[in-house]
Coordinates of C-alpha atoms in Angstrom, one line a residue:
M15 CA 0.0 0.0 0.0
V16 CA 2.7 2.5 0.9
S17 CA 4.7 1.7 -2.3
T18 CA 1.6 2.5 -4.3
Q19 CA 1.1 5.8 -2.5
V20 CA 4.8 6.7 -3.1
K21 CA 4.4 5.9 -6.8
V22 CA 1.4 8.3 -7.0
L23 CA 3.3 11.1 -5.2
R24 CA 6.3 10.6 -7.5
S25 CA 3.9 10.8 -10.5
M26 CA 2.7 14.3 -9.4
R27 CA 3.4 16.9 -12.0
P28 CA 5.5 19.9 -10.7
L29 CA 3.2 22.7 -9.7
Q30 CA 3.0 25.3 -12.5
L31 CA 2.3 29.0 -11.8
E32 CA -0.6 29.1 -14.2
N33 CA -2.4 26.5 -12.0
V34 CA -2.2 28.6 -8.9
V35 CA -4.3 31.5 -7.6
I36 CA -3.4 33.6 -4.5
G37 CA -5.0 36.6 -3.0
Q38 CA -6.1 38.5 0.1
Y39 CA -9.6 38.7 1.6
K40 CA -11.2 42.1 1.5
G41 CA -13.8 43.7 3.8
H42 CA -17.5 43.4 3.3
S43 CA -20.8 43.9 5.0
K44 CA -23.5 41.3 5.5
G45 CA -26.8 41.8 7.3
G46 CA -25.8 45.1 8.7
K47 CA -22.6 43.7 10.1
S48 CA -19.2 44.8 8.9
F49 CA -16.3 42.4 8.4
P50 CA -12.9 44.1 8.0
G51 CA -10.5 43.0 5.3
N52 CA -6.9 41.9 5.6
A53 CA -5.7 45.5 5.0
N54 CA -7.9 46.8 7.8
D55 CA -6.6 44.3 10.4
P56 CA -4.5 46.2 13.0
T57 CA -2.2 43.3 13.4
V58 CA -1.3 43.3 9.7
P59 CA 1.5 45.6 8.6
K60 CA 0.5 48.4 6.2
G61 CA 1.0 47.5 2.6
S62 CA 1.3 43.8 3.3
L63 CA 1.1 41.5 0.3
T64 CA 1.0 38.3 2.2
P65 CA -1.6 36.0 0.6
T66 CA -4.5 34.9 2.8
F67 CA -6.1 32.5 0.1
A68 CA -4.6 30.0 -2.2
A69 CA -6.1 27.6 -4.8
A70 CA -4.1 25.1 -6.9
A71 CA -4.8 22.5 -9.5
L72 CA -2.6 19.4 -9.0
F73 CA -2.2 16.7 -11.7
I74 CA -0.9 13.1 -11.4
D75 CA 0.8 11.8 -14.6
N76 CA -0.3 8.2 -14.7
A77 CA -2.8 6.1 -16.6
R78 CA -5.5 6.1 -13.8
W79 CA -5.5 9.9 -13.1
D80 CA -4.6 11.3 -16.5
G81 CA -6.3 14.6 -17.1
V82 CA -8.0 14.7 -13.6
P83 CA -7.4 17.9 -11.7
F84 CA -7.1 17.7 -7.9
L85 CA -8.2 21.1 -6.7
M86 CA -6.9 22.3 -3.3
K87 CA -8.2 25.5 -1.7
A88 CA -7.3 27.1 1.7
G89 CA -7.8 30.5 3.2
K90 CA -8.3 32.7 6.1
A91 CA -11.7 34.5 6.8
L92 CA -13.6 32.5 4.2
H93 CA -17.5 32.5 4.3
T94 CA -17.6 29.0 5.7
K95 CA -15.2 27.0 7.8
R96 CA -15.0 23.4 6.6
A97 CA -12.8 20.5 5.5
E98 CA -14.2 18.3 2.7
I99 CA -13.3 16.2 -0.3
R100 CA -15.3 16.8 -3.5
V101 CA -15.2 14.4 -6.4
Q102 CA -16.8 16.0 -9.5
F103 CA -17.6 13.4 -12.2
R104 CA -17.0 14.1 -15.8
H105 CA -19.9 14.8 -18.2
V106 CA -20.8 11.8 -20.4
P107 CA -20.7 12.3 -24.1
G108 CA -24.0 12.2 -26.0
N109 CA -26.1 13.7 -23.3
L110 CA -29.8 13.2 -24.2
F111 CA -30.9 16.0 -21.9
K112 CA -28.6 18.7 -23.2
R113 CA -31.3 20.7 -25.0
N114 CA -33.7 20.5 -22.1
F115 CA -31.2 21.1 -19.3
G116 CA -29.5 24.1 -20.7
T117 CA -25.8 25.0 -20.6
D118 CA -25.4 25.5 -16.8
L119 CA -22.6 22.9 -16.4
G120 CA -22.3 23.7 -12.7
K121 CA -25.8 22.5 -12.1
A122 CA -25.3 19.5 -14.4
T123 CA -22.2 18.2 -12.6
K124 CA -22.6 15.1 -10.6
E125 CA -20.6 15.3 -7.4
L126 CA -19.6 13.1 -4.4
V127 CA -18.9 15.1 -1.2
L128 CA -17.2 13.7 1.9
R129 CA -17.4 16.4 4.6
V130 CA -14.9 15.8 7.4
Q131 CA -15.9 18.8 9.5
P132 CA -18.1 20.5 10.6
D133 CA -21.3 18.5 10.4
E134 CA -19.7 15.3 9.1
A135 CA -21.6 14.0 6.1
I136 CA -21.5 12.0 2.9
Y137 CA -23.7 13.1 0.0
L138 CA -24.0 12.5 -3.7
K139 CA -25.4 15.2 -6.0
I140 CA -27.1 13.6 -8.9
N141 CA -29.2 14.6 -11.9
N142 CA -32.4 12.6 -12.2
K143 CA -35.2 12.7 -14.8
V144 CA -38.4 14.3 -13.5
P145 CA -41.2 11.6 -13.6
G146 CA -43.6 11.9 -16.5
L147 CA -43.5 12.1 -20.3
G148 CA -41.2 15.1 -20.4
M149 CA -37.5 15.1 -20.8
R150 CA -36.6 17.4 -17.9
L151 CA -33.8 16.9 -15.3
D152 CA -33.8 17.9 -11.7
R153 CA -30.9 18.0 -9.2
S154 CA -31.2 15.8 -6.1
D155 CA -28.9 15.1 -3.1
L156 CA -28.6 11.7 -1.5
N157 CA -27.5 12.7 1.9
L158 CA -26.1 11.0 5.0
L159 CA -25.7 13.7 7.6
Y160 CA -24.1 11.9 10.6
K161 CA -25.7 14.1 13.3
A162 CA -29.1 13.5 12.0
R163 CA -28.6 9.7 11.6
Y164 CA -26.6 9.2 14.8
P165 CA -27.8 11.6 17.5
R166 CA -24.9 10.8 19.9
E167 CA -21.9 13.2 20.0
I168 CA -19.3 12.5 17.3
P169 CA -15.7 13.3 18.2
D170 CA -13.9 16.0 16.2
A171 CA -11.7 14.8 13.3

């Protein structure tokens, strides 16, 4: 098992600058409450260019993972605090519902989500045909929310 993991890590393509995005969070207001940006933080030196957010696309050059991006994102002061793994499935060729579903690929993407924290869960976002004679799709979630299924306290990850 360990040798397989080492092979995968050795097959990782070196990170390219065009596959990385960095930035700083900026201030905003929501619901009458003001959230200061990184530049407004009194503990941050004036003119600081230190990134507070990073996203990168990693690639593994082997037969199994060829062309599959592994997206990693991390940041400070994001809207939600969570740790999760998302697997987005590729679109199948020859989609019968393309004309009826539109071009919103984000809505059409099937996705498996494994949320580690908070609110541990496993859910699958799928597209299903609406019952009846029409050819319309709808988005559904198959959801296992641990705190709903197992009411006892679950230890932190």
